mmCIF file of N, CA and C in Angstrom:
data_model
loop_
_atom_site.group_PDB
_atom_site.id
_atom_site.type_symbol
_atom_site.label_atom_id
_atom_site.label_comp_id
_atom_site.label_asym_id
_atom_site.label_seq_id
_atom_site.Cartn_x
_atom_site.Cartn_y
_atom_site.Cartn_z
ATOM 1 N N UNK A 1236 103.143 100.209 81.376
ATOM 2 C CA UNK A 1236 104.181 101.092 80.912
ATOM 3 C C UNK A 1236 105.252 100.236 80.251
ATOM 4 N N UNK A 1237 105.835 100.636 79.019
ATOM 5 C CA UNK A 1237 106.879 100.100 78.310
ATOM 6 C C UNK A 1237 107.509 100.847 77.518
ATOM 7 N N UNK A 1238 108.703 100.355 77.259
ATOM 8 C CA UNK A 1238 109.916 101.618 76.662
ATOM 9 C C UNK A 1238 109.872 100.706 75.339
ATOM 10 N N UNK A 1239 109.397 101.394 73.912
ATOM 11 C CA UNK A 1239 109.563 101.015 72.546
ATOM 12 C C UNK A 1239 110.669 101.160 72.290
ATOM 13 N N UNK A 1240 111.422 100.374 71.823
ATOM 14 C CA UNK A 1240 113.179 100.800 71.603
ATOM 15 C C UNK A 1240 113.377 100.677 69.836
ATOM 16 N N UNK A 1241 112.362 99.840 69.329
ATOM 17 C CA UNK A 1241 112.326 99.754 68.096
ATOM 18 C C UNK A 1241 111.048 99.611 67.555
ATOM 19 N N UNK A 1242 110.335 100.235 66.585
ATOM 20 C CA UNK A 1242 109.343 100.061 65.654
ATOM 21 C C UNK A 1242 109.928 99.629 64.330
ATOM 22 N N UNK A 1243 109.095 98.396 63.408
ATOM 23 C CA UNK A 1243 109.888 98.218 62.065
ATOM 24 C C UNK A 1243 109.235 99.062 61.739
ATOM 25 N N UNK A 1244 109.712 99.729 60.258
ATOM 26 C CA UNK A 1244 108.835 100.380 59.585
ATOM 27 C C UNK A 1244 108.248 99.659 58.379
ATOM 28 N N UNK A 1245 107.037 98.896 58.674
ATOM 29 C CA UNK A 1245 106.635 98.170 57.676
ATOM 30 C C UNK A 1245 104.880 99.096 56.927
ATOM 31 N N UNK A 1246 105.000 99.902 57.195
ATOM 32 C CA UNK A 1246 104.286 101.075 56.936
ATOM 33 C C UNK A 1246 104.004 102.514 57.866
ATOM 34 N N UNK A 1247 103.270 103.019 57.257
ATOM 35 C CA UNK A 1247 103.316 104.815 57.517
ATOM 36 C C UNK A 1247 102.669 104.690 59.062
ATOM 37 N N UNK A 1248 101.517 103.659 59.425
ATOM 38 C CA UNK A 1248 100.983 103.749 60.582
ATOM 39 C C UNK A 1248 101.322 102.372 61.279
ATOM 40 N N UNK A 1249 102.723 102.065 61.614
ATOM 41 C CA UNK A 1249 102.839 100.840 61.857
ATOM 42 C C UNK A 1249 103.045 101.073 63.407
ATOM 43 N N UNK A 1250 102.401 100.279 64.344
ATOM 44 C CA UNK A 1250 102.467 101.426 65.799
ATOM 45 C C UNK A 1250 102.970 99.875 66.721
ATOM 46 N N UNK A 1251 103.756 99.848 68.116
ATOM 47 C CA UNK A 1251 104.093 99.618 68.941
ATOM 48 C C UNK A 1251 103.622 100.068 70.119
ATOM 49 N N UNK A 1252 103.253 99.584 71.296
ATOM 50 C CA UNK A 1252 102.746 99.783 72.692
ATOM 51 C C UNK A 1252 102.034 99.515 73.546
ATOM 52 N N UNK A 1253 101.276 100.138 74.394
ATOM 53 C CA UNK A 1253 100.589 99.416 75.528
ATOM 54 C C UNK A 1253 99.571 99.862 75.570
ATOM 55 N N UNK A 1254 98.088 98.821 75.637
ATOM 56 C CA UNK A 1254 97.099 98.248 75.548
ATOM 57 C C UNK A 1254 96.348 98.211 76.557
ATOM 58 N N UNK A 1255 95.157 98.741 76.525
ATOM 59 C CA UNK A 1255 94.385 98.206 77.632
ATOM 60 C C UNK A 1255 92.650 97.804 76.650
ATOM 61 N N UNK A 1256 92.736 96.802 76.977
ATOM 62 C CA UNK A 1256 91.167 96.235 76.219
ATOM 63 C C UNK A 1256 90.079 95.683 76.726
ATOM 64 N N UNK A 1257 88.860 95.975 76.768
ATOM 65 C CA UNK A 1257 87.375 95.423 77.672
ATOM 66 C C UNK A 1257 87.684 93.604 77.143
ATOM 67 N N UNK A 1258 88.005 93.529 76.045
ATOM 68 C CA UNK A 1258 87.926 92.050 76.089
ATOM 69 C C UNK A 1258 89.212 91.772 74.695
ATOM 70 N N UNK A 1259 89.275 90.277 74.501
ATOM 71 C CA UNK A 1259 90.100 90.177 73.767
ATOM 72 C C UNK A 1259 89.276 90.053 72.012
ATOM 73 N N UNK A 1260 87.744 90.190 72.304
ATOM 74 C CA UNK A 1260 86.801 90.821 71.092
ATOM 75 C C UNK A 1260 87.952 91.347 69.997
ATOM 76 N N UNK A 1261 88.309 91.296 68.801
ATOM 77 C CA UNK A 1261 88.606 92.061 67.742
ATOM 78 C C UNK A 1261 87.952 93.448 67.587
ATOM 79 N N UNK A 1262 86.793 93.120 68.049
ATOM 80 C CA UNK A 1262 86.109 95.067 67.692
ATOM 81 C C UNK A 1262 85.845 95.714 69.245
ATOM 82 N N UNK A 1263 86.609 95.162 70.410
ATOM 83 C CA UNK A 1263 86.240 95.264 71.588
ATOM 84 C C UNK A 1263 87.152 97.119 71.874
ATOM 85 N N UNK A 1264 86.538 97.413 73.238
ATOM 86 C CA UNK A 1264 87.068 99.102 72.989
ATOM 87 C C UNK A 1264 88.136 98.875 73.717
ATOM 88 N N UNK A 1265 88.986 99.974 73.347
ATOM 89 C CA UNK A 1265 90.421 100.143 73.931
ATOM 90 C C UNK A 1265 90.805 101.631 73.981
ATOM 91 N N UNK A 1266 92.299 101.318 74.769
ATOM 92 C CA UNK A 1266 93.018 102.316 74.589
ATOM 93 C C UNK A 1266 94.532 101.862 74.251
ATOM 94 N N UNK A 1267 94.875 102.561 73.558
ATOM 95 C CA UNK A 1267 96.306 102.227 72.908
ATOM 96 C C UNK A 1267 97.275 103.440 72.981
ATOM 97 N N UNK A 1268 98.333 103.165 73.401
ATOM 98 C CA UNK A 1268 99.612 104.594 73.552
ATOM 99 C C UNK A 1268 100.445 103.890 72.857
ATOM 100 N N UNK A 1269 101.107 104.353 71.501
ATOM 101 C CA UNK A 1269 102.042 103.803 70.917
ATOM 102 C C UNK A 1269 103.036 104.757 70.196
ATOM 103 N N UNK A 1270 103.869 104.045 69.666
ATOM 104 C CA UNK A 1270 104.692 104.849 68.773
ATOM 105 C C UNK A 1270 104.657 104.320 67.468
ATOM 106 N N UNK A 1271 105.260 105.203 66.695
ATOM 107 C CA UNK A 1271 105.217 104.803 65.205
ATOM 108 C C UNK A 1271 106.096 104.991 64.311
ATOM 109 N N UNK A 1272 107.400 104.830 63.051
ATOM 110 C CA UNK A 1272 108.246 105.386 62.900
ATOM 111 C C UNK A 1272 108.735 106.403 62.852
ATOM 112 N N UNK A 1273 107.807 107.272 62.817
ATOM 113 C CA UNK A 1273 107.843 108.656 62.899
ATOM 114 C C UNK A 1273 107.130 109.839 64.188
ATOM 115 N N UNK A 1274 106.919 109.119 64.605
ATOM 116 C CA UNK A 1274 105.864 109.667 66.130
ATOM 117 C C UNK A 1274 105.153 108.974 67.016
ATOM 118 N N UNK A 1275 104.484 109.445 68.153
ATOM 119 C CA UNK A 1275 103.676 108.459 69.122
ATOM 120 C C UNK A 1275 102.385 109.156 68.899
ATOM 121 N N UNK A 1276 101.391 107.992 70.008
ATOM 122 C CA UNK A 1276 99.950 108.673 69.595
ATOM 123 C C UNK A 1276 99.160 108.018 70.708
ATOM 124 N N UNK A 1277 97.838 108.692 71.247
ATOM 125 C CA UNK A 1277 96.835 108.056 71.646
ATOM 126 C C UNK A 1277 96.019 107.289 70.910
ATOM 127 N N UNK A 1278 95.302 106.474 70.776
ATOM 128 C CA UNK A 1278 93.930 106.088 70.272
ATOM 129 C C UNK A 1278 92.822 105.529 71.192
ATOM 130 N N UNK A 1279 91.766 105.611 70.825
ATOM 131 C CA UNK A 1279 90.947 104.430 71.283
ATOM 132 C C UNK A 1279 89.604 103.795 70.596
ATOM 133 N N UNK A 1280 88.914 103.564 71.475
ATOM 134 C CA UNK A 1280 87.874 103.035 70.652
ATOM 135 C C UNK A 1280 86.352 102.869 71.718
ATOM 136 N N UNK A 1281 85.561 103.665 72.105
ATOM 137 C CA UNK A 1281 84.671 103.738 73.105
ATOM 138 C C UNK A 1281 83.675 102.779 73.750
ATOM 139 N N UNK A 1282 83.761 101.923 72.709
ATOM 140 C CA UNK A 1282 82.566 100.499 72.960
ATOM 141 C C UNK A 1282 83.071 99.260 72.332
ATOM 142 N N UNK A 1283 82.111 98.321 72.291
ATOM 143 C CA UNK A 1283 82.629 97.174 70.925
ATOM 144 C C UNK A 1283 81.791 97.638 69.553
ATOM 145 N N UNK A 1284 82.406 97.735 68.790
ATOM 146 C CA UNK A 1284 82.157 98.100 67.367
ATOM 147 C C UNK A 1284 82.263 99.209 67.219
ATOM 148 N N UNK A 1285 82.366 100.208 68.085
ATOM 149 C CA UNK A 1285 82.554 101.852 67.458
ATOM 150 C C UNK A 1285 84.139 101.751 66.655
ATOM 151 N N UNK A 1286 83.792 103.498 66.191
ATOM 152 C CA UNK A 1286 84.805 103.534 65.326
ATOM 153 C C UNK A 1286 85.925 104.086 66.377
ATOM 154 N N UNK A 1287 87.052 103.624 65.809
ATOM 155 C CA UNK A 1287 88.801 104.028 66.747
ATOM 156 C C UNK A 1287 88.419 106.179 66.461
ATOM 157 N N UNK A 1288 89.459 106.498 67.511
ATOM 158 C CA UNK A 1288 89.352 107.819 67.148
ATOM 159 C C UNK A 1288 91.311 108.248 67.513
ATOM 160 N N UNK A 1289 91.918 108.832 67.314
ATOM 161 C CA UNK A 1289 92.724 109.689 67.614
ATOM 162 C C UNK A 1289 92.444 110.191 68.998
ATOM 163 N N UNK A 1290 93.247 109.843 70.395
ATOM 164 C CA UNK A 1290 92.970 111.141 71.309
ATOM 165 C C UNK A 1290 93.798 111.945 71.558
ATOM 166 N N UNK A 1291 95.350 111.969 70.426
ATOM 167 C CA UNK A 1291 96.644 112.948 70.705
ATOM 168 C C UNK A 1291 97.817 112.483 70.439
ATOM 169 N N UNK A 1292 98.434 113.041 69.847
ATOM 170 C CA UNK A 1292 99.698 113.063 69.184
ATOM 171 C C UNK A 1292 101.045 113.435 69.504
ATOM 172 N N UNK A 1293 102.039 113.649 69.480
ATOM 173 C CA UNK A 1293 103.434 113.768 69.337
ATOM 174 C C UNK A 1293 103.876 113.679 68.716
ATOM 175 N N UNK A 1294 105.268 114.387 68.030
ATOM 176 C CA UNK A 1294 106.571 114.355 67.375
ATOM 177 C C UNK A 1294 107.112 113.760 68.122
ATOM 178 N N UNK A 1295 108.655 112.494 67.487
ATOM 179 C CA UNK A 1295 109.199 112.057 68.239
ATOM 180 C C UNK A 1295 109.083 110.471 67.883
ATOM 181 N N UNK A 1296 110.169 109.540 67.180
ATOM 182 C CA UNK A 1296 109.833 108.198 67.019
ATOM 183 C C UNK A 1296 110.784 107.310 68.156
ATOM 184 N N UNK A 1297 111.194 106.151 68.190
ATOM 185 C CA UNK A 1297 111.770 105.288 69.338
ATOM 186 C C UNK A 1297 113.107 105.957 68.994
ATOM 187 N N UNK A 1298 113.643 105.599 70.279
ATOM 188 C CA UNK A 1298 112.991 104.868 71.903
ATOM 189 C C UNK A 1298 112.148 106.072 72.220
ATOM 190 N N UNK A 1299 110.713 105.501 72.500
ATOM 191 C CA UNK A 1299 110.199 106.108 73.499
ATOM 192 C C UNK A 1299 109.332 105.044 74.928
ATOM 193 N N UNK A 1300 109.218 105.473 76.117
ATOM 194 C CA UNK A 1300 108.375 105.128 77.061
ATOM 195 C C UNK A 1300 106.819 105.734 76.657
ATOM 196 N N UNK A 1301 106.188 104.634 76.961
ATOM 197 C CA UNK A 1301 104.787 105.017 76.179
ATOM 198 C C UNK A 1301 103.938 104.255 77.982
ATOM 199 N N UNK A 1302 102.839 105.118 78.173
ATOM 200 C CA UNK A 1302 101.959 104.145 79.645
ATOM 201 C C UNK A 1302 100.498 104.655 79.443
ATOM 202 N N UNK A 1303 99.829 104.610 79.857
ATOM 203 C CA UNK A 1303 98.432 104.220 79.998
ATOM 204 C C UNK A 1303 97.825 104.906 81.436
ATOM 205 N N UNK A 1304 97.354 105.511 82.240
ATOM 206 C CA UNK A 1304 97.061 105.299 83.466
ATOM 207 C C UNK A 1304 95.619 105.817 83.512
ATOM 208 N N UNK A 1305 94.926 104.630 84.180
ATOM 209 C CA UNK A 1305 93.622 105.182 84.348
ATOM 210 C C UNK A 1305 93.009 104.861 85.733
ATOM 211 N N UNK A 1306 91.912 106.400 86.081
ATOM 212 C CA UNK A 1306 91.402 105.965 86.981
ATOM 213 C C UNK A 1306 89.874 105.682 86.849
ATOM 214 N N UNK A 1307 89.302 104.966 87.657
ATOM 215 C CA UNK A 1307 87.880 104.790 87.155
ATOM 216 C C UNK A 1307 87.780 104.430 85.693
ATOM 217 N N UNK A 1308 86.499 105.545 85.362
ATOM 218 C CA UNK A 1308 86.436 105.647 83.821
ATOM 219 C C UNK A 1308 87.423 106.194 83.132
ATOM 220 N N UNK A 1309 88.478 106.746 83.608
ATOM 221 C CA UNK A 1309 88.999 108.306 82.746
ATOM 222 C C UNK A 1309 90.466 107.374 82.538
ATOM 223 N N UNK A 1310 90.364 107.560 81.416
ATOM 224 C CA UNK A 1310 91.801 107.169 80.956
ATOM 225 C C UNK A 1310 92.843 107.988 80.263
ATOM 226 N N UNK A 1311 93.969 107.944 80.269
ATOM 227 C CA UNK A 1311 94.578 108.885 79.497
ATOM 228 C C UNK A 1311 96.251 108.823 78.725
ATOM 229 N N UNK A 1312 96.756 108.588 78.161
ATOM 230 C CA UNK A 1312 97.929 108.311 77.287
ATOM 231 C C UNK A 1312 99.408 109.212 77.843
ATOM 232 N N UNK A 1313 100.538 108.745 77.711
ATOM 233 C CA UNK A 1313 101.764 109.564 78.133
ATOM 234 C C UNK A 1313 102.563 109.380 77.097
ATOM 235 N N UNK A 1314 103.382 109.739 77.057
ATOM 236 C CA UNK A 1314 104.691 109.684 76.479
ATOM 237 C C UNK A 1314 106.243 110.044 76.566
ATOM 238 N N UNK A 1315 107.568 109.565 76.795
ATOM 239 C CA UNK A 1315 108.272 110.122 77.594
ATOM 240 C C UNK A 1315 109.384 109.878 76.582
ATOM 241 N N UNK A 1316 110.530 110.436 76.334
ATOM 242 C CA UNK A 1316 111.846 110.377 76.035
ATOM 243 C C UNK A 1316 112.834 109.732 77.033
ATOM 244 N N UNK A 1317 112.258 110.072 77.986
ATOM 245 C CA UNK A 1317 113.599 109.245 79.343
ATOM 246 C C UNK A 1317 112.858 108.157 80.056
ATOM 247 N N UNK A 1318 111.492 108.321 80.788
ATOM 248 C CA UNK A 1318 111.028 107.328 81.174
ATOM 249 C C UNK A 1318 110.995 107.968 82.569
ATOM 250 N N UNK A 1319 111.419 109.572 83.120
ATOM 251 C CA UNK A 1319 111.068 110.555 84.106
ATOM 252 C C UNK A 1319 110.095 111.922 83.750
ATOM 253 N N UNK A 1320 110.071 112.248 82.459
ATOM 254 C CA UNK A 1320 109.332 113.243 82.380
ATOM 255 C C UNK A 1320 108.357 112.971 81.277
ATOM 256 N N UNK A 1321 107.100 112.851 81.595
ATOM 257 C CA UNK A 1321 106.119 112.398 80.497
ATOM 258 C C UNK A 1321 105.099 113.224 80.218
ATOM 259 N N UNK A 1322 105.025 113.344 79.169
ATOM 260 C CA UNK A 1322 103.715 114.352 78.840
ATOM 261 C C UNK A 1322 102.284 113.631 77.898
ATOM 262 N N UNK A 1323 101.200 114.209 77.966
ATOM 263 C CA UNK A 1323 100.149 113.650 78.286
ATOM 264 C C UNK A 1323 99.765 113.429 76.443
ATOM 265 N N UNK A 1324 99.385 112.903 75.704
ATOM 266 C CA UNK A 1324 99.333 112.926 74.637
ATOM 267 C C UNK A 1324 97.223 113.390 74.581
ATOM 268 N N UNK A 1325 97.107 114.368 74.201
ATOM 269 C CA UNK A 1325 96.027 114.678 74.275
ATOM 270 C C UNK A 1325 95.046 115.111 75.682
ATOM 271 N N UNK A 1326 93.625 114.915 75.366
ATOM 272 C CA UNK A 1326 93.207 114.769 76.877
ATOM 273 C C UNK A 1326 92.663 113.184 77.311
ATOM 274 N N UNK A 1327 92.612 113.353 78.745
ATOM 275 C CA UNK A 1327 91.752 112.227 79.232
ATOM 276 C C UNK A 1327 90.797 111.626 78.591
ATOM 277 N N UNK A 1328 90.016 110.482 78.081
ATOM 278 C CA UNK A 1328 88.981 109.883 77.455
ATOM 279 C C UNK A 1328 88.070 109.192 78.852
ATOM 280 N N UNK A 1329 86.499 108.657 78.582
ATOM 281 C CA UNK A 1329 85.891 108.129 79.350
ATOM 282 C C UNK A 1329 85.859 106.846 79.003
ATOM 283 N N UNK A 1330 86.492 106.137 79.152
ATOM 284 C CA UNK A 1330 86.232 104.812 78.441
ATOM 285 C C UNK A 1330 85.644 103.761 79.970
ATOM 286 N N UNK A 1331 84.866 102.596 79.361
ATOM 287 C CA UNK A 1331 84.172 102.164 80.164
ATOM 288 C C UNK A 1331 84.882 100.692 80.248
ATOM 289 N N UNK A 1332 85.970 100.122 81.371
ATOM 290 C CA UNK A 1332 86.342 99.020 81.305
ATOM 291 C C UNK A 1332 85.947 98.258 82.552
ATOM 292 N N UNK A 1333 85.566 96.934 82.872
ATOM 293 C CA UNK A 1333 85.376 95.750 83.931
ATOM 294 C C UNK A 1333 86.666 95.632 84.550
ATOM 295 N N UNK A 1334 86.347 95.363 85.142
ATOM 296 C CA UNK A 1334 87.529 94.452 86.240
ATOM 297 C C UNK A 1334 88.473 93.755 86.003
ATOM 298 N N UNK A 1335 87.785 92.871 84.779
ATOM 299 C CA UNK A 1335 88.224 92.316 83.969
ATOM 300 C C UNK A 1335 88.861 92.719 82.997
ATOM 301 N N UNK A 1336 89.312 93.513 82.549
ATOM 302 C CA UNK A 1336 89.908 94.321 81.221
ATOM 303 C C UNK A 1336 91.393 93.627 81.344
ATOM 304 N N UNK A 1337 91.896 93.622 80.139
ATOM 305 C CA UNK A 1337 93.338 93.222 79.654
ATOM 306 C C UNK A 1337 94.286 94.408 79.122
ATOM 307 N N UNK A 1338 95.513 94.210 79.674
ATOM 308 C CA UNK A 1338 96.113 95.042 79.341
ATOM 309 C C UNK A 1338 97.475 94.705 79.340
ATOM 310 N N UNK A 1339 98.594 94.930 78.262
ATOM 311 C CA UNK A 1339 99.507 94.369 77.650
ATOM 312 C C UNK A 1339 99.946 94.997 76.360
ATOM 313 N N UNK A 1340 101.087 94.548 75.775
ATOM 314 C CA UNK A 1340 101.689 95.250 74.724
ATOM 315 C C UNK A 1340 100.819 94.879 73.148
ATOM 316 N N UNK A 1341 101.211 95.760 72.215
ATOM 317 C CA UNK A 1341 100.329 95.497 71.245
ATOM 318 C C UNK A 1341 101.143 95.929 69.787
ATOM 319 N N UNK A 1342 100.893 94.921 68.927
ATOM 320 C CA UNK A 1342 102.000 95.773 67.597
ATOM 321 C C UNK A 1342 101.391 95.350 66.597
ATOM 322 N N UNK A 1343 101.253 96.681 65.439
ATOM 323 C CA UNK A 1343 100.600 96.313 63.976
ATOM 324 C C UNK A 1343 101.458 96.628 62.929
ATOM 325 N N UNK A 1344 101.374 96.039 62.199
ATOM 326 C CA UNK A 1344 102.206 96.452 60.667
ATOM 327 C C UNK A 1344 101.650 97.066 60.248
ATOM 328 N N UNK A 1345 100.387 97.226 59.960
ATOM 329 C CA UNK A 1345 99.431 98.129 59.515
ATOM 330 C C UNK A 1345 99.418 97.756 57.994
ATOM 331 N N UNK A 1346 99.465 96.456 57.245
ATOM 332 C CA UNK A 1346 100.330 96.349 56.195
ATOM 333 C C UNK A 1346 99.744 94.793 56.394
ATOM 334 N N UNK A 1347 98.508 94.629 55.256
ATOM 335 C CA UNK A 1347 98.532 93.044 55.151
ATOM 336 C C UNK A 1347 99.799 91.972 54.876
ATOM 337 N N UNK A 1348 100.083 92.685 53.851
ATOM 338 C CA UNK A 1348 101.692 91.395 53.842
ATOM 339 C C UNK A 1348 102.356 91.389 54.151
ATOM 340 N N UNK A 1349 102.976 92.168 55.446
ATOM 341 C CA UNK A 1349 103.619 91.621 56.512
ATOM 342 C C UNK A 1349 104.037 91.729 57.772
ATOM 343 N N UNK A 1350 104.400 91.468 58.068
ATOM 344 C CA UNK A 1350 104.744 91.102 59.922
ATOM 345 C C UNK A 1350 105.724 92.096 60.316
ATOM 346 N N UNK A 1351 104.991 92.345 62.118
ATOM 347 C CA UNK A 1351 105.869 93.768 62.577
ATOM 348 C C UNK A 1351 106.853 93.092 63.790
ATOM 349 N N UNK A 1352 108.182 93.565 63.441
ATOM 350 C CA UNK A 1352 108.970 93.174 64.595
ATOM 351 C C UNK A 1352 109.174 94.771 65.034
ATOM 352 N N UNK A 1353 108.794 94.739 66.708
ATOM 353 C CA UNK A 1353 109.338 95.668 66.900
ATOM 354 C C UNK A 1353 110.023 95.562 68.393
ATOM 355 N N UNK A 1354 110.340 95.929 69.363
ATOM 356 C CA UNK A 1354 111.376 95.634 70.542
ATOM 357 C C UNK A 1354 111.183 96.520 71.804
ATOM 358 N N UNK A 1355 110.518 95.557 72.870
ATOM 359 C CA UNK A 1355 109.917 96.226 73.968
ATOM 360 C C UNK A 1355 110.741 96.088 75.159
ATOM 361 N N UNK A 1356 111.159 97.227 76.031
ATOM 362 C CA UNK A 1356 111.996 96.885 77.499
ATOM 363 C C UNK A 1356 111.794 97.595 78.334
ATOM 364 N N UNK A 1357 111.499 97.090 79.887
ATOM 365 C CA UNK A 1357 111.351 97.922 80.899
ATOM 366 C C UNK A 1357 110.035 97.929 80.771
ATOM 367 N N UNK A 1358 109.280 96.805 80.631
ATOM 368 C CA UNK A 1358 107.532 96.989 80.863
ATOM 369 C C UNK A 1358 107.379 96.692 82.474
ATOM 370 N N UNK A 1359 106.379 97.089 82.732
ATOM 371 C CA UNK A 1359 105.717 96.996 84.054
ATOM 372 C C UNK A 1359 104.151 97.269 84.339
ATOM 373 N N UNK A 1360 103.645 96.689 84.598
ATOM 374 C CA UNK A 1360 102.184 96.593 85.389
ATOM 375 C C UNK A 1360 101.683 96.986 86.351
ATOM 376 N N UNK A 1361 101.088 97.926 86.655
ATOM 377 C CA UNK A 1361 101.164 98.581 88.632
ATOM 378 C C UNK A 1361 99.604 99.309 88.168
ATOM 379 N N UNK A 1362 98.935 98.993 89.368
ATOM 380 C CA UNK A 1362 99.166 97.807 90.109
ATOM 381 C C UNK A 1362 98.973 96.711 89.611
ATOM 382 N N UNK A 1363 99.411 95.169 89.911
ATOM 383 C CA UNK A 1363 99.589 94.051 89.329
ATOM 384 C C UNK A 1363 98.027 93.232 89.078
ATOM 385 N N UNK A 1364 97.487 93.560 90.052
ATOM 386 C CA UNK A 1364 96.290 92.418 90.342
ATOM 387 C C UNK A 1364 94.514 94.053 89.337
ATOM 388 N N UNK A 1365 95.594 94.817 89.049
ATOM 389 C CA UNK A 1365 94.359 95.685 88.494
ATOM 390 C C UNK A 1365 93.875 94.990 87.415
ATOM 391 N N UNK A 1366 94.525 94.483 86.043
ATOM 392 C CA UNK A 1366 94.033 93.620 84.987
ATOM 393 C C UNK A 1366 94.538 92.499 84.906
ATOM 394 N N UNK A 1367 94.017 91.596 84.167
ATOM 395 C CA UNK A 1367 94.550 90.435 83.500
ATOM 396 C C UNK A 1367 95.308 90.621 82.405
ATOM 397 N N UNK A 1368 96.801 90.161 81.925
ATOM 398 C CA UNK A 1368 97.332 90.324 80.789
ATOM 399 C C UNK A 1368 96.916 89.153 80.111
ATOM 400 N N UNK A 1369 97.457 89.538 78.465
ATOM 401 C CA UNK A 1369 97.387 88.740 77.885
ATOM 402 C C UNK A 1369 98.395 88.509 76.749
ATOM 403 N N UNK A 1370 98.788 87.181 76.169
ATOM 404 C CA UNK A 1370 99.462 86.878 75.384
ATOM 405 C C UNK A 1370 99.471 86.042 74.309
ATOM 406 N N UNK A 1371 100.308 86.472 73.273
ATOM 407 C CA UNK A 1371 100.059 85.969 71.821
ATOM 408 C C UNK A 1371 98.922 85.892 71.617
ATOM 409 N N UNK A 1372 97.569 86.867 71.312
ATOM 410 C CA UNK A 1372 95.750 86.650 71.027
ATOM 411 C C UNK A 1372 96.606 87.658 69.847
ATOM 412 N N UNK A 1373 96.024 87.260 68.344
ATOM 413 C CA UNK A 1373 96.037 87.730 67.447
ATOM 414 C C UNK A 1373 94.435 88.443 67.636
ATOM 415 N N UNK A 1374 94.432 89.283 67.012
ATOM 416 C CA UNK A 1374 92.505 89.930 67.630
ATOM 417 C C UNK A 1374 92.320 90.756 66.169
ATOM 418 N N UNK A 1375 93.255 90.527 65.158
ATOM 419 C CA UNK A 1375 92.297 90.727 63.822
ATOM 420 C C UNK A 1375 93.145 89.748 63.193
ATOM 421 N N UNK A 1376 92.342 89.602 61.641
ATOM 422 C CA UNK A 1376 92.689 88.766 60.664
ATOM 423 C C UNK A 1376 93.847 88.929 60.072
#
């Protein structure tokens, strides 16, 4: 869970948030809850190499609290204005992660030429010992 306080807007789909990934693979599957200058969103991606899909949307750009919570297989996206009342961005997905899975913040420009600053506070991990985080892995070109 993490509160986006700023997205740059260095394009239309430039997204901020929290990550959960089977590996640090570039085409590895995920789930992503982010925001964007103009709204938040689910995504994911079901395997390594499938295609990303949309799992739900919102109106609404930063600050927002964006979290992740999954049980088992079933994962599913939030989104909050205060960081007490969150609503579910779509439905639950089945995604298939190890023990091992990583999970941590994540930001794209969406925009080959250039770089996204955007501004994360109030992250937290619970439970702690559920994934491994990770830091600074660039995971595309």
């Amino acid at each position: 869970m993490a509160r986006v306080t700023a997205v740059q807007n260095t394009g239309t789909y430039a997204k901020a948030g929290v990550m959960l990934r089977a590996t640090n693979a570039a085409n590895a599957g995920y789930a992503f809850v982010f925001v964007t200058p103009t709204s938040a969103g689910f995504e994911c991606r079901n395997g390594a190499g499938a295609s990303s899909f949309g799992a739900g949307s919102s109106a609404g750009a930063s600050p927002r609290w964006v979290k992740i919570a999954r049980t088992g297989n079933s994962v599913a996206g939030f989104v909050s204005a205060d960081g007490v009342n969150w609503a579910q961005l779509g439905s639950a997905q089945t995604l298939t992660f190890s023990s091992s899975a990583k999970a941590g913040l994540a930001v794209t420009a969406h925009n080959a030429a250039a770089l996204n600053s955007s501004i994360f506070t109030d992250v937290s991990l619970s439970p702690l010992d559920a994934f491994s985080a990770w830091q600074y892995q660039n995971l595309t070109a």
